[in-house]
Amino acid sequence: KVENNQVSLYKYVFPTQLNPPTLSIIGLVQQVGALMPISEMQCRWATRVFKGVAKLPSQEAMLDDIRQKKDEMSKRYYSTLRHTMQGEYLPVMDEIAEQIGVKPNLSCLLLSDPRLALKVYTGPCTPYQYRLSGPGAWKGAKEAIDTQWDRITYPTKTRPVPEDSTNGIPKILKLMIVLVLIIAIIWKLL
């Protein structure tokens, strides 16, 4: 039920009054960040709940979580019809990832692969990091994280730029310096 543009969904996905859960709302979150990765994470969670592999907490616990989120939103955003389903990208992704069991454990990563742990911690935060372990793990996730900056910068390199053999000093600047020196020498001689 929608009242004043407010919808009570647990973690922005599940209606609290359905037991067992037979409905999930995907993508109904107005987040700061990309929607598609959040929607994918919501789908992963919903399928696990529908299969019975993951369980939702009690209705009371879900309602408490919804109240807490509404309190946080009221402190952060103006009370308008627009700010009713606000969410930050990383907290929303991490909350759902915890429900599925795919949130990266940085402590374990730090011990097993410190370089990967640093890349996961310092970002960018891409959906690959939620495929490192747990249900739906992907063998190519580590390589994708290692090469993500290459894929980000590659499209910006549309043409080769020739190497400058002047060691960083443009020719016009060299010409100006030579002219100033010549004028100074002539001035000194007069």
PDB file of C-alpha atoms in Angstrom:
ATOM      1  CA  LYS A   1       0.000   0.000   0.000  1.00  0.00           C
ATOM      2  CA  VAL A   2       1.343   3.434  -0.980  1.00  0.00           C
ATOM      3  CA  GLU A   3       0.533   6.392   1.262  1.00  0.00           C
ATOM      4  CA  ASN A   4       2.031   9.852   0.620  1.00  0.00           C
ATOM      5  CA  ASN A   5       4.492   8.254  -1.772  1.00  0.00           C
ATOM      6  CA  GLN A   6       5.726   6.029   1.107  1.00  0.00           C
ATOM      7  CA  VAL A   7       6.182   2.288   0.595  1.00  0.00           C
ATOM      8  CA  SER A   8       7.168  -0.022   3.421  1.00  0.00           C
ATOM      9  CA  LEU A   9       9.558  -2.539   1.913  1.00  0.00           C
ATOM     10  CA  TYR A  10      12.187  -4.436   3.863  1.00  0.00           C
ATOM     11  CA  LYS A  11      15.580  -3.408   2.436  1.00  0.00           C
ATOM     12  CA  TYR A  12      13.613  -1.736  -0.391  1.00  0.00           C
ATOM     13  CA  VAL A  13      12.608  -5.190  -1.715  1.00  0.00           C
ATOM     14  CA  PHE A  14      10.108  -7.223   0.313  1.00  0.00           C
ATOM     15  CA  PRO A  15       6.626  -6.276   1.581  1.00  0.00           C
ATOM     16  CA  THR A  16       6.530  -7.136   5.277  1.00  0.00           C
ATOM     17  CA  GLN A  17       2.975  -8.495   5.443  1.00  0.00           C
ATOM     18  CA  LEU A  18       3.537 -11.489   3.124  1.00  0.00           C
ATOM     19  CA  ASN A  19       4.405 -14.717   4.865  1.00  0.00           C
ATOM     20  CA  PRO A  20       5.808 -16.676   3.119  1.00  0.00           C
ATOM     21  CA  PRO A  21       7.340 -14.009   0.855  1.00  0.00           C
ATOM     22  CA  THR A  22       5.955 -14.418  -2.647  1.00  0.00           C
ATOM     23  CA  LEU A  23       6.594 -10.935  -4.017  1.00  0.00           C
ATOM     24  CA  SER A  24       9.679  -8.772  -4.387  1.00  0.00           C
ATOM     25  CA  ILE A  25       9.907  -5.258  -5.762  1.00  0.00           C
ATOM     26  CA  ILE A  26      13.117  -4.791  -7.730  1.00  0.00           C
ATOM     27  CA  GLY A  27      14.664  -1.384  -8.427  1.00  0.00           C
ATOM     28  CA  LEU A  28      12.302   0.696  -6.295  1.00  0.00           C
ATOM     29  CA  VAL A  29      15.030   2.632  -4.549  1.00  0.00           C
ATOM     30  CA  GLN A  30      16.094   6.171  -5.347  1.00  0.00           C
ATOM     31  CA  GLN A  31      19.779   5.749  -4.736  1.00  0.00           C
ATOM     32  CA  VAL A  32      22.807   7.938  -5.100  1.00  0.00           C
ATOM     33  CA  GLY A  33      24.716   5.778  -7.567  1.00  0.00           C
ATOM     34  CA  ALA A  34      23.973   3.170 -10.203  1.00  0.00           C
ATOM     35  CA  LEU A  35      20.616   1.370 -10.137  1.00  0.00           C
ATOM     36  CA  MET A  36      21.479  -1.701 -12.231  1.00  0.00           C
ATOM     37  CA  PRO A  37      23.990  -3.253  -9.783  1.00  0.00           C
ATOM     38  CA  ILE A  38      21.537  -2.707  -6.914  1.00  0.00           C
ATOM     39  CA  SER A  39      18.765  -4.299  -8.956  1.00  0.00           C
ATOM     40  CA  GLU A  40      20.994  -7.283  -9.735  1.00  0.00           C
ATOM     41  CA  MET A  41      21.820  -7.691  -6.036  1.00  0.00           C
ATOM     42  CA  GLN A  42      18.111  -7.452  -5.149  1.00  0.00           C
ATOM     43  CA  CYS A  43      17.329 -10.144  -7.751  1.00  0.00           C
ATOM     44  CA  ARG A  44      20.026 -12.436  -6.381  1.00  0.00           C
ATOM     45  CA  TRP A  45      18.588 -12.056  -2.900  1.00  0.00           C
ATOM     46  CA  ALA A  46      14.942 -12.464  -3.994  1.00  0.00           C
ATOM     47  CA  THR A  47      15.666 -15.700  -5.863  1.00  0.00           C
ATOM     48  CA  ARG A  48      17.406 -17.136  -2.804  1.00  0.00           C
ATOM     49  CA  VAL A  49      14.445 -16.163  -0.596  1.00  0.00           C
ATOM     50  CA  PHE A  50      11.932 -17.662  -3.034  1.00  0.00           C
ATOM     51  CA  LYS A  51      13.962 -20.881  -3.253  1.00  0.00           C
ATOM     52  CA  GLY A  52      13.942 -21.085   0.545  1.00  0.00           C
ATOM     53  CA  VAL A  53      17.746 -20.894   0.798  1.00  0.00           C
ATOM     54  CA  ALA A  54      17.680 -17.489   2.520  1.00  0.00           C
ATOM     55  CA  LYS A  55      15.182 -16.509   5.193  1.00  0.00           C
ATOM     56  CA  LEU A  56      13.706 -13.144   6.047  1.00  0.00           C
ATOM     57  CA  PRO A  57      13.591 -12.033   9.685  1.00  0.00           C
ATOM     58  CA  SER A  58      10.347 -11.710  11.622  1.00  0.00           C
ATOM     59  CA  GLN A  59       7.799  -9.121  10.551  1.00  0.00           C
ATOM     60  CA  GLU A  60       8.607  -7.063  13.649  1.00  0.00           C
ATOM     61  CA  ALA A  61      12.334  -7.018  12.846  1.00  0.00           C
ATOM     62  CA  MET A  62      11.597  -5.980   9.261  1.00  0.00           C
ATOM     63  CA  LEU A  63       9.302  -3.166  10.428  1.00  0.00           C
ATOM     64  CA  ASP A  64      11.988  -1.987  12.874  1.00  0.00           C
ATOM     65  CA  ASP A  65      14.506  -1.856  10.012  1.00  0.00           C
ATOM     66  CA  ILE A  66      12.059   0.155   7.878  1.00  0.00           C
ATOM     67  CA  ARG A  67      11.407   2.596  10.758  1.00  0.00           C
ATOM     68  CA  GLN A  68      15.126   3.023  11.301  1.00  0.00           C
ATOM     69  CA  LYS A  69      15.694   3.784   7.600  1.00  0.00           C
ATOM     70  CA  LYS A  70      12.852   6.316   7.597  1.00  0.00           C
ATOM     71  CA  ASP A  71      14.351   8.015  10.663  1.00  0.00           C
ATOM     72  CA  GLU A  72      17.752   8.193   8.942  1.00  0.00           C
ATOM     73  CA  MET A  73      16.141   9.646   5.803  1.00  0.00           C
ATOM     74  CA  SER A  74      14.223  12.262   7.795  1.00  0.00           C
ATOM     75  CA  LYS A  75      17.509  13.460   9.328  1.00  0.00           C
ATOM     76  CA  ARG A  76      19.284  13.585   5.997  1.00  0.00           C
ATOM     77  CA  TYR A  77      16.650  14.734   3.488  1.00  0.00           C
ATOM     78  CA  TYR A  78      13.802  17.208   3.421  1.00  0.00           C
ATOM     79  CA  SER A  79      10.385  15.788   4.073  1.00  0.00           C
ATOM     80  CA  THR A  80       9.000  15.798   0.534  1.00  0.00           C
ATOM     81  CA  LEU A  81       7.189  13.356  -1.718  1.00  0.00           C
ATOM     82  CA  ARG A  82      10.452  12.957  -3.633  1.00  0.00           C
ATOM     83  CA  HIS A  83      12.637  11.688  -0.787  1.00  0.00           C
ATOM     84  CA  THR A  84      10.758   8.579   0.317  1.00  0.00           C
ATOM     85  CA  MET A  85      12.952   5.748  -0.987  1.00  0.00           C
ATOM     86  CA  GLN A  86      16.433   7.298  -0.755  1.00  0.00           C
ATOM     87  CA  GLY A  87      19.433   5.039  -0.390  1.00  0.00           C
ATOM     88  CA  GLU A  88      23.181   5.303  -0.759  1.00  0.00           C
ATOM     89  CA  TYR A  89      24.775   2.916  -3.248  1.00  0.00           C
ATOM     90  CA  LEU A  90      27.385   1.269  -1.040  1.00  0.00           C
ATOM     91  CA  PRO A  91      25.297   0.788   2.137  1.00  0.00           C
ATOM     92  CA  VAL A  92      22.376  -0.634   0.136  1.00  0.00           C
ATOM     93  CA  MET A  93      24.681  -3.025  -1.744  1.00  0.00           C
ATOM     94  CA  ASP A  94      26.463  -4.097   1.446  1.00  0.00           C
ATOM     95  CA  GLU A  95      23.218  -4.682   3.384  1.00  0.00           C
ATOM     96  CA  ILE A  96      21.804  -6.947   0.707  1.00  0.00           C
ATOM     97  CA  ALA A  97      25.170  -8.642   0.156  1.00  0.00           C
ATOM     98  CA  GLU A  98      25.217  -9.526   3.866  1.00  0.00           C
ATOM     99  CA  GLN A  99      21.767 -11.108   3.505  1.00  0.00           C
ATOM    100  CA  ILE A 100      23.040 -13.263   0.621  1.00  0.00           C
ATOM    101  CA  GLY A 101      26.449 -13.983   2.136  1.00  0.00           C
ATOM    102  CA  VAL A 102      28.521 -12.347  -0.607  1.00  0.00           C
ATOM    103  CA  LYS A 103      29.832  -9.215   1.115  1.00  0.00           C
ATOM    104  CA  PRO A 104      33.637  -9.256   0.835  1.00  0.00           C
ATOM    105  CA  ASN A 105      35.362  -9.942   4.140  1.00  0.00           C
ATOM    106  CA  LEU A 106      38.228  -7.448   4.008  1.00  0.00           C
ATOM    107  CA  SER A 107      40.040  -9.020   6.983  1.00  0.00           C
ATOM    108  CA  CYS A 108      40.202 -12.425   5.307  1.00  0.00           C
ATOM    109  CA  LEU A 109      41.051 -10.828   1.966  1.00  0.00           C
ATOM    110  CA  LEU A 110      43.854  -8.856   3.594  1.00  0.00           C
ATOM    111  CA  LEU A 111      45.391 -12.070   4.905  1.00  0.00           C
ATOM    112  CA  SER A 112      44.931 -14.105   1.733  1.00  0.00           C
ATOM    113  CA  ASP A 113      45.502 -11.474  -0.992  1.00  0.00           C
ATOM    114  CA  PRO A 114      46.559  -8.041   0.336  1.00  0.00           C
ATOM    115  CA  ARG A 115      46.757  -6.444  -3.126  1.00  0.00           C
ATOM    116  CA  LEU A 116      43.190  -7.499  -3.948  1.00  0.00           C
ATOM    117  CA  ALA A 117      41.997  -6.338  -0.518  1.00  0.00           C
ATOM    118  CA  LEU A 118      43.506  -2.905  -1.180  1.00  0.00           C
ATOM    119  CA  LYS A 119      41.808  -2.701  -4.580  1.00  0.00           C
ATOM    120  CA  VAL A 120      38.457  -3.709  -3.111  1.00  0.00           C
ATOM    121  CA  TYR A 121      38.817  -1.231  -0.243  1.00  0.00           C
ATOM    122  CA  THR A 122      40.002   1.756  -2.283  1.00  0.00           C
ATOM    123  CA  GLY A 123      37.587   1.193  -5.147  1.00  0.00           C
ATOM    124  CA  PRO A 124      35.935   1.771  -7.384  1.00  0.00           C
ATOM    125  CA  CYS A 125      33.121  -0.254  -5.867  1.00  0.00           C
ATOM    126  CA  THR A 126      31.913  -2.444  -8.694  1.00  0.00           C
ATOM    127  CA  PRO A 127      29.648  -5.506  -8.597  1.00  0.00           C
ATOM    128  CA  TYR A 128      32.684  -7.745  -9.207  1.00  0.00           C
ATOM    129  CA  GLN A 129      33.617  -7.596  -5.532  1.00  0.00           C
ATOM    130  CA  TYR A 130      30.300  -9.240  -4.650  1.00  0.00           C
ATOM    131  CA  ARG A 131      31.252 -12.192  -6.896  1.00  0.00           C
ATOM    132  CA  LEU A 132      34.528 -13.059  -5.121  1.00  0.00           C
ATOM    133  CA  SER A 133      32.976 -15.595  -2.742  1.00  0.00           C
ATOM    134  CA  GLY A 134      29.679 -17.009  -1.585  1.00  0.00           C
ATOM    135  CA  PRO A 135      26.679 -17.985  -3.691  1.00  0.00           C
ATOM    136  CA  GLY A 136      27.130 -17.009  -7.317  1.00  0.00           C
ATOM    137  CA  ALA A 137      30.919 -16.627  -7.009  1.00  0.00           C
ATOM    138  CA  TRP A 138      32.673 -16.027 -10.313  1.00  0.00           C
ATOM    139  CA  LYS A 139      36.197 -17.235 -11.069  1.00  0.00           C
ATOM    140  CA  GLY A 140      36.883 -14.151 -13.196  1.00  0.00           C
ATOM    141  CA  ALA A 141      35.977 -11.638 -10.464  1.00  0.00           C
ATOM    142  CA  LYS A 142      39.547 -11.182  -9.216  1.00  0.00           C
ATOM    143  CA  GLU A 143      40.867 -10.549 -12.719  1.00  0.00           C
ATOM    144  CA  ALA A 144      37.983  -8.181 -13.445  1.00  0.00           C
ATOM    145  CA  ILE A 145      38.843  -6.170 -10.319  1.00  0.00           C
ATOM    146  CA  ASP A 146      42.544  -6.152 -11.269  1.00  0.00           C
ATOM    147  CA  THR A 147      41.817  -4.813 -14.758  1.00  0.00           C
ATOM    148  CA  GLN A 148      38.828  -2.544 -14.127  1.00  0.00           C
ATOM    149  CA  TRP A 149      40.878   0.675 -14.334  1.00  0.00           C
ATOM    150  CA  ASP A 150      42.207  -0.438 -17.740  1.00  0.00           C
ATOM    151  CA  ARG A 151      38.654  -0.857 -18.992  1.00  0.00           C
ATOM    152  CA  ILE A 152      37.714   2.557 -17.581  1.00  0.00           C
ATOM    153  CA  THR A 153      40.625   4.450 -19.171  1.00  0.00           C
ATOM    154  CA  TYR A 154      40.797   2.565 -22.493  1.00  0.00           C
ATOM    155  CA  PRO A 155      37.791   4.326 -24.099  1.00  0.00           C
ATOM    156  CA  THR A 156      39.319   7.729 -23.302  1.00  0.00           C
ATOM    157  CA  LYS A 157      42.357   6.941 -25.450  1.00  0.00           C
ATOM    158  CA  THR A 158      40.786   7.526 -28.851  1.00  0.00           C
ATOM    159  CA  ARG A 159      43.979   8.458 -30.716  1.00  0.00           C
ATOM    160  CA  PRO A 160      47.695   7.995 -30.182  1.00  0.00           C
ATOM    161  CA  VAL A 161      49.511  11.065 -28.954  1.00  0.00           C
ATOM    162  CA  PRO A 162      53.090  11.348 -30.266  1.00  0.00           C
ATOM    163  CA  GLU A 163      55.883  11.420 -27.732  1.00  0.00           C
ATOM    164  CA  ASP A 164      57.363  14.880 -27.257  1.00  0.00           C
ATOM    165  CA  SER A 165      61.136  14.807 -27.616  1.00  0.00           C
ATOM    166  CA  THR A 166      61.631  18.246 -26.010  1.00  0.00           C
ATOM    167  CA  ASN A 167      61.679  16.842 -22.481  1.00  0.00           C
ATOM    168  CA  GLY A 168      58.576  18.732 -21.475  1.00  0.00           C
ATOM    169  CA  ILE A 169      59.608  22.215 -22.722  1.00  0.00           C
ATOM    170  CA  PRO A 170      57.625  23.361 -25.765  1.00  0.00           C
ATOM    171  CA  LYS A 171      59.530  24.757 -28.747  1.00  0.00           C
ATOM    172  CA  ILE A 172      57.961  28.198 -28.426  1.00  0.00           C
ATOM    173  CA  LEU A 173      59.175  28.449 -24.840  1.00  0.00           C
ATOM    174  CA  LYS A 174      62.707  27.490 -25.909  1.00  0.00           C
ATOM    175  CA  LEU A 175      62.594  30.147 -28.651  1.00  0.00           C
ATOM    176  CA  MET A 176      61.428  32.786 -26.168  1.00  0.00           C
ATOM    177  CA  ILE A 177      64.271  31.915 -23.760  1.00  0.00           C
ATOM    178  CA  VAL A 178      66.849  32.166 -26.548  1.00  0.00           C
ATOM    179  CA  LEU A 179      65.428  35.552 -27.673  1.00  0.00           C
ATOM    180  CA  VAL A 180      65.488  36.910 -24.116  1.00  0.00           C
ATOM    181  CA  LEU A 181      69.116  35.800 -23.722  1.00  0.00           C
ATOM    182  CA  ILE A 182      70.123  37.430 -27.028  1.00  0.00           C
ATOM    183  CA  ILE A 183      68.368  40.682 -26.078  1.00  0.00           C
ATOM    184  CA  ALA A 184      70.028  40.605 -22.615  1.00  0.00           C
ATOM    185  CA  ILE A 185      73.486  40.097 -24.179  1.00  0.00           C
ATOM    186  CA  ILE A 186      72.935  42.932 -26.682  1.00  0.00           C
ATOM    187  CA  TRP A 187      71.616  45.181 -23.917  1.00  0.00           C
ATOM    188  CA  LYS A 188      74.686  44.441 -21.810  1.00  0.00           C
ATOM    189  CA  LEU A 189      77.052  45.267 -24.697  1.00  0.00           C
ATOM    190  CA  LEU A 190      75.472  48.651 -25.360  1.00  0.00           C
TER     191      LEU A 190
END
